[in-house]
Coordinates of C-alpha atoms in Angstrom, one line a residue:
X1 CA 73.5 -32.7 48.8
X2 CA 71.3 -31.9 51.7
X3 CA 70.8 -28.4 50.3
X4 CA 69.7 -29.9 46.9
X5 CA 67.2 -32.2 48.5
X6 CA 65.7 -29.4 50.6
X7 CA 65.3 -27.2 47.6
X8 CA 63.7 -30.0 45.6
X9 CA 61.2 -30.7 48.3
X10 CA 60.3 -27.0 48.5
X11 CA 59.7 -26.7 44.8
X12 CA 57.5 -29.8 44.7
X13 CA 55.5 -28.6 47.6
X14 CA 54.8 -25.2 46.0
X15 CA 53.8 -26.9 42.7
X16 CA 51.4 -29.2 44.6
X17 CA 49.9 -26.3 46.4
X18 CA 49.2 -24.5 43.2
X19 CA 47.7 -27.6 41.6
X20 CA 45.4 -28.0 44.6
X21 CA 44.3 -24.4 44.4
X22 CA 43.4 -24.7 40.7
X23 CA 41.5 -27.9 41.3
X24 CA 39.5 -26.2 44.0
X25 CA 38.1 -23.5 41.6
X26 CA 34.8 -24.3 39.9
X27 CA 34.9 -24.7 36.1
X28 CA 32.7 -22.3 34.1
X29 CA 32.2 -22.2 30.3
X30 CA 32.6 -18.9 28.6
X31 CA 29.4 -17.3 27.1
X32 CA 29.4 -17.3 23.3
X33 CA 30.0 -13.9 21.7
X34 CA 27.0 -12.9 19.5
X35 CA 27.1 -9.9 17.2
X36 CA 23.8 -8.0 17.4
X37 CA 23.2 -4.9 15.2
X38 CA 21.6 -1.9 16.8
X39 CA 18.4 -1.1 14.9
X40 CA 17.1 1.6 17.3
X41 CA 16.8 5.1 15.8
X42 CA 15.4 7.2 13.0
X43 CA 15.6 6.3 9.3
X44 CA 14.5 7.6 5.9
X45 CA 14.6 6.3 2.4
X46 CA 13.1 5.9 -1.1
X47 CA 11.0 3.2 -2.7
X48 CA 9.5 2.2 -6.1
X49 CA 6.9 -0.4 -6.9
X50 CA 3.7 -1.5 -8.7
X51 CA 0.0 -1.6 -7.7
X52 CA -2.9 -3.6 -9.1
X53 CA -6.4 -4.9 -8.5
X54 CA -9.9 -5.1 -10.2
X55 CA -12.7 -2.9 -8.6
X56 CA -16.3 -2.9 -9.8
X57 CA -18.6 0.0 -10.9
X58 CA -22.4 -0.1 -10.9
X59 CA -24.8 2.5 -12.4
X60 CA -28.2 3.8 -11.1
X61 CA -30.5 6.0 -13.2
X62 CA -31.8 9.0 -11.2
X63 CA -34.8 10.0 -13.3
X64 CA -37.1 8.8 -16.0
X65 CA -34.9 10.1 -18.8
X66 CA -31.7 8.5 -17.6
X67 CA -33.6 5.3 -16.9
X68 CA -34.8 5.2 -20.5
X69 CA -31.2 5.9 -21.6
X70 CA -29.9 2.9 -19.7
X71 CA -32.7 0.4 -20.3
X72 CA -34.7 1.4 -23.4
X73 CA -33.2 -1.5 -25.3
X74 CA -32.6 -3.7 -22.2
X75 CA -35.2 -4.8 -19.8
X76 CA -32.8 -4.4 -16.9
X77 CA -30.8 -1.4 -15.6
X78 CA -27.2 -1.1 -16.8
X79 CA -25.1 -4.0 -15.4
X80 CA -22.0 -3.7 -13.2
X81 CA -18.7 -3.5 -14.9
X82 CA -15.3 -4.6 -13.6
X83 CA -12.0 -3.2 -14.7
X84 CA -8.3 -3.3 -13.8
X85 CA -6.5 -0.6 -11.9
X86 CA -2.7 -0.9 -12.2
X87 CA 0.4 1.2 -12.5
X88 CA 3.8 2.1 -11.2
X89 CA 4.3 4.1 -8.0
X90 CA 7.2 5.6 -6.1
X91 CA 8.0 7.8 -3.1
X92 CA 9.7 8.2 0.2
X93 CA 9.4 6.8 3.7
X94 CA 10.6 7.7 7.1
X95 CA 10.3 6.1 10.5
X96 CA 11.6 5.1 13.9
X97 CA 12.7 1.7 15.2
X98 CA 13.0 0.6 18.8
X99 CA 14.9 -2.7 19.3
X100 CA 13.1 -3.9 22.5
X101 CA 15.3 -7.0 22.8
X102 CA 18.1 -8.6 20.8
X103 CA 15.6 -10.3 18.6
X104 CA 12.5 -8.1 18.5
X105 CA 11.8 -4.7 17.1
X106 CA 8.8 -2.3 17.1
X107 CA 8.4 1.0 15.2
X108 CA 6.4 3.5 13.4
X109 CA 6.6 4.4 9.7
X110 CA 5.0 6.9 7.3
X111 CA 5.3 7.1 3.5
X112 CA 4.0 9.2 0.6
X113 CA 3.7 7.8 -2.9
X114 CA 3.2 9.4 -6.3
X115 CA 1.0 7.0 -8.3
X116 CA 0.1 6.0 -11.8
X117 CA -2.3 3.4 -10.5
X118 CA -5.4 3.8 -12.7
X119 CA -8.1 1.9 -14.7
X120 CA -11.1 2.3 -16.9
X121 CA -14.0 0.4 -18.3
X122 CA -16.1 1.0 -21.5
X123 CA -19.6 -0.5 -22.0
X124 CA -21.6 -0.1 -25.1
X125 CA -25.4 0.6 -25.1
X126 CA -28.2 1.5 -27.5
X127 CA -29.1 4.9 -26.1
X128 CA -32.8 5.3 -27.0
X129 CA -32.2 3.3 -30.2
X130 CA -28.9 5.2 -30.9
X131 CA -25.4 3.7 -30.4
X132 CA -23.6 5.0 -27.3
X133 CA -21.0 4.1 -24.7
X134 CA -20.5 4.5 -21.0
X135 CA -16.9 5.1 -19.8
X136 CA -15.8 4.8 -16.2
X137 CA -12.4 5.5 -14.8
X138 CA -10.5 5.9 -11.5
X139 CA -7.0 7.3 -11.1
X140 CA -5.1 7.2 -7.8
X141 CA -3.0 10.4 -8.1
X142 CA -1.1 9.9 -4.9
X143 CA -1.5 8.1 -1.6
X144 CA 0.2 7.7 1.8
X145 CA 0.2 5.6 4.9
X146 CA 0.9 5.8 8.6
X147 CA 1.7 2.4 10.0
X148 CA 3.0 0.5 13.0
X149 CA 5.7 -2.1 12.4
X150 CA 6.7 -5.1 14.5
X151 CA 9.3 -7.7 13.6
X152 CA 11.7 -10.5 14.4
X153 CA 15.4 -10.2 13.8
X154 CA 16.0 -13.5 12.2
X155 CA 19.7 -12.6 12.2
X156 CA 21.5 -9.5 13.4
X157 CA 21.1 -8.1 9.9
X158 CA 17.8 -9.5 8.6
X159 CA 14.4 -8.2 9.9
X160 CA 11.1 -9.9 9.1
X161 CA 8.2 -7.7 9.9
X162 CA 4.4 -7.1 9.7
X163 CA 2.9 -3.7 9.4
X164 CA -0.6 -2.1 9.4
X165 CA -2.3 1.2 9.9
X166 CA -4.0 4.2 8.2
X167 CA -4.1 4.9 4.5
X168 CA -5.3 7.9 2.5
X169 CA -5.1 9.2 -1.1
X170 CA -6.3 11.5 -3.8
X171 CA -8.5 9.8 -6.4
X172 CA -9.8 11.2 -9.6
X173 CA -12.9 9.5 -10.9
X174 CA -15.3 10.1 -13.8
X175 CA -18.2 8.3 -15.5
X176 CA -19.3 9.6 -18.9
X177 CA -22.1 8.6 -21.4
X178 CA -21.5 9.6 -25.0
X179 CA -23.3 8.9 -28.3
X180 CA -22.4 9.3 -32.0
X181 CA -25.7 10.5 -33.4
X182 CA -27.2 12.7 -30.7
X183 CA -30.7 13.0 -29.2
X184 CA -32.9 15.2 -27.1
X185 CA -35.2 13.6 -24.5
X186 CA -37.7 15.1 -22.0
X187 CA -40.0 13.3 -19.6
X188 CA -41.2 13.7 -16.0
X189 CA -39.9 17.3 -15.8
X190 CA -36.3 16.1 -16.7
X191 CA -34.5 16.5 -19.9
X192 CA -31.2 15.7 -21.6
X193 CA -29.8 17.3 -24.8
X194 CA -26.9 15.3 -26.3
X195 CA -25.2 16.8 -29.3
X196 CA -24.6 14.6 -32.3
X197 CA -20.9 13.9 -31.6
X198 CA -18.7 11.4 -29.8
X199 CA -18.0 13.9 -27.0
X200 CA -19.6 12.8 -23.6
X201 CA -23.1 14.0 -22.9
X202 CA -23.4 12.9 -19.3
X203 CA -20.3 13.7 -17.3
X204 CA -19.3 13.6 -13.6
X205 CA -15.6 14.3 -13.1
X206 CA -14.5 14.6 -9.5
X207 CA -11.4 14.5 -7.4
X208 CA -11.5 13.6 -3.7
X209 CA -9.3 12.6 -0.8
X210 CA -10.3 9.1 0.4
X211 CA -9.2 7.3 3.5
X212 CA -9.0 3.7 4.6
X213 CA -6.5 1.2 5.9
X214 CA -3.5 -0.9 5.0
X215 CA -1.8 -4.1 6.1
X216 CA 1.2 -6.0 4.9
X217 CA 4.7 -7.2 5.7
X218 CA 8.2 -7.5 4.4
X219 CA 11.9 -8.1 4.8
X220 CA 14.7 -5.6 5.5
X221 CA 18.4 -6.4 5.3
X222 CA 21.1 -4.2 6.9
X223 CA 23.7 -4.3 4.2
X224 CA 26.0 -1.8 5.8
X225 CA 26.1 0.0 9.1
X226 CA 23.8 2.9 8.0
X227 CA 22.1 1.4 4.9
X228 CA 19.4 -1.3 4.6
X229 CA 17.4 -2.6 1.7
X230 CA 13.8 -3.8 1.9
X231 CA 11.1 -5.7 -0.1
X232 CA 7.5 -5.1 1.0
X233 CA 3.9 -6.1 0.3
X234 CA 1.0 -3.8 1.2
X235 CA -2.8 -4.2 0.8
X236 CA -4.3 -0.7 0.5
X237 CA -8.0 0.0 0.8
X238 CA -9.2 3.5 0.3
X239 CA -12.9 2.7 0.6
X240 CA -15.9 3.1 -1.7
X241 CA -17.2 6.2 -3.4
X242 CA -20.1 7.4 -5.6
X243 CA -20.4 10.2 -8.2
X244 CA -23.2 11.8 -10.2
X245 CA -23.0 12.4 -14.0
X246 CA -25.4 14.9 -15.5
X247 CA -26.4 16.0 -19.0
X248 CA -27.2 19.4 -20.5
X249 CA -30.9 20.2 -20.1
X250 CA -33.4 22.3 -21.9
X251 CA -34.5 25.5 -20.2
X252 CA -37.3 25.1 -17.6
X253 CA -36.6 21.4 -16.9
X254 CA -34.5 19.6 -14.3
X255 CA -31.2 18.1 -15.2
X256 CA -31.1 14.4 -16.0
X257 CA -28.4 12.4 -14.3
X258 CA -27.3 8.9 -13.3
X259 CA -25.1 7.7 -10.4
X260 CA -22.0 5.5 -10.5
X261 CA -21.0 3.6 -7.4
X262 CA -17.4 2.4 -7.2
X263 CA -16.7 -0.6 -5.0
X264 CA -13.8 -0.4 -2.5
X265 CA -10.8 1.1 -4.3
X266 CA -8.4 -1.5 -3.0
X267 CA -5.1 -2.6 -4.6
X268 CA -2.0 -4.7 -3.9
X269 CA 1.3 -3.0 -3.7
X270 CA 4.7 -4.7 -4.3
X271 CA 7.7 -2.5 -3.8
X272 CA 11.4 -2.4 -3.0
X273 CA 13.3 0.4 -1.2
X274 CA 16.4 1.6 0.5
X275 CA 16.8 3.2 4.0
X276 CA 19.5 5.3 5.6
X277 CA 19.7 4.9 9.4
X278 CA 20.8 8.0 11.3

């Protein structure tokens, strides 16, 4: 009996010592586990979209003959005309992301787009008493951008970002003046000989590389470990430009011409794309 009591006391004493030891330790709450995707690294992908806007063209006669052409039946020079540029576009992009914190990302992206963004305007005039028409057009053949990106990871998979930087592109432009009857005019040392046909008399086709800027933003969602999908808006401005359209002249006289000034060739871009992250 004495042995049983001694053993019982020993067990109770050890249990009490353990309880006291546990009670002496401070209580700390475990930190929550948050899954954060790693967005840092290179990526590349494809996109497709649509561009649109409405620039303006104005005309300026360069000599007495072209001035008569534009304002013989109108007391004022030819007015400005507005027209829509619009069309589909598609291309590729590549870039690098740096996840500077669990919720913030910065990066650099470049893209190159094939483009069918184009537009034209037609304005009818009485060309020295004869019916005629001025046609103006611009066609963005291709364009590209080099942009910085900065964004917030709303979740570990969803990036909301803003972007902006440099834009450039190849633009084909033309401004033509045609008539259906034909005429020949000479004044002040200038002349214009327009054949009696609907073919343009004054022409000024040109293709040039223009440069400007772009700003925008979008969303990107990491659907799988290496694949993300994005929806993006960009405002692209390639700047303004001017061209000169000239007519055939009679021998011994200067060429008659007029200028066309295009307002900033700017357009809105809506596009979607997919990226593969290396």
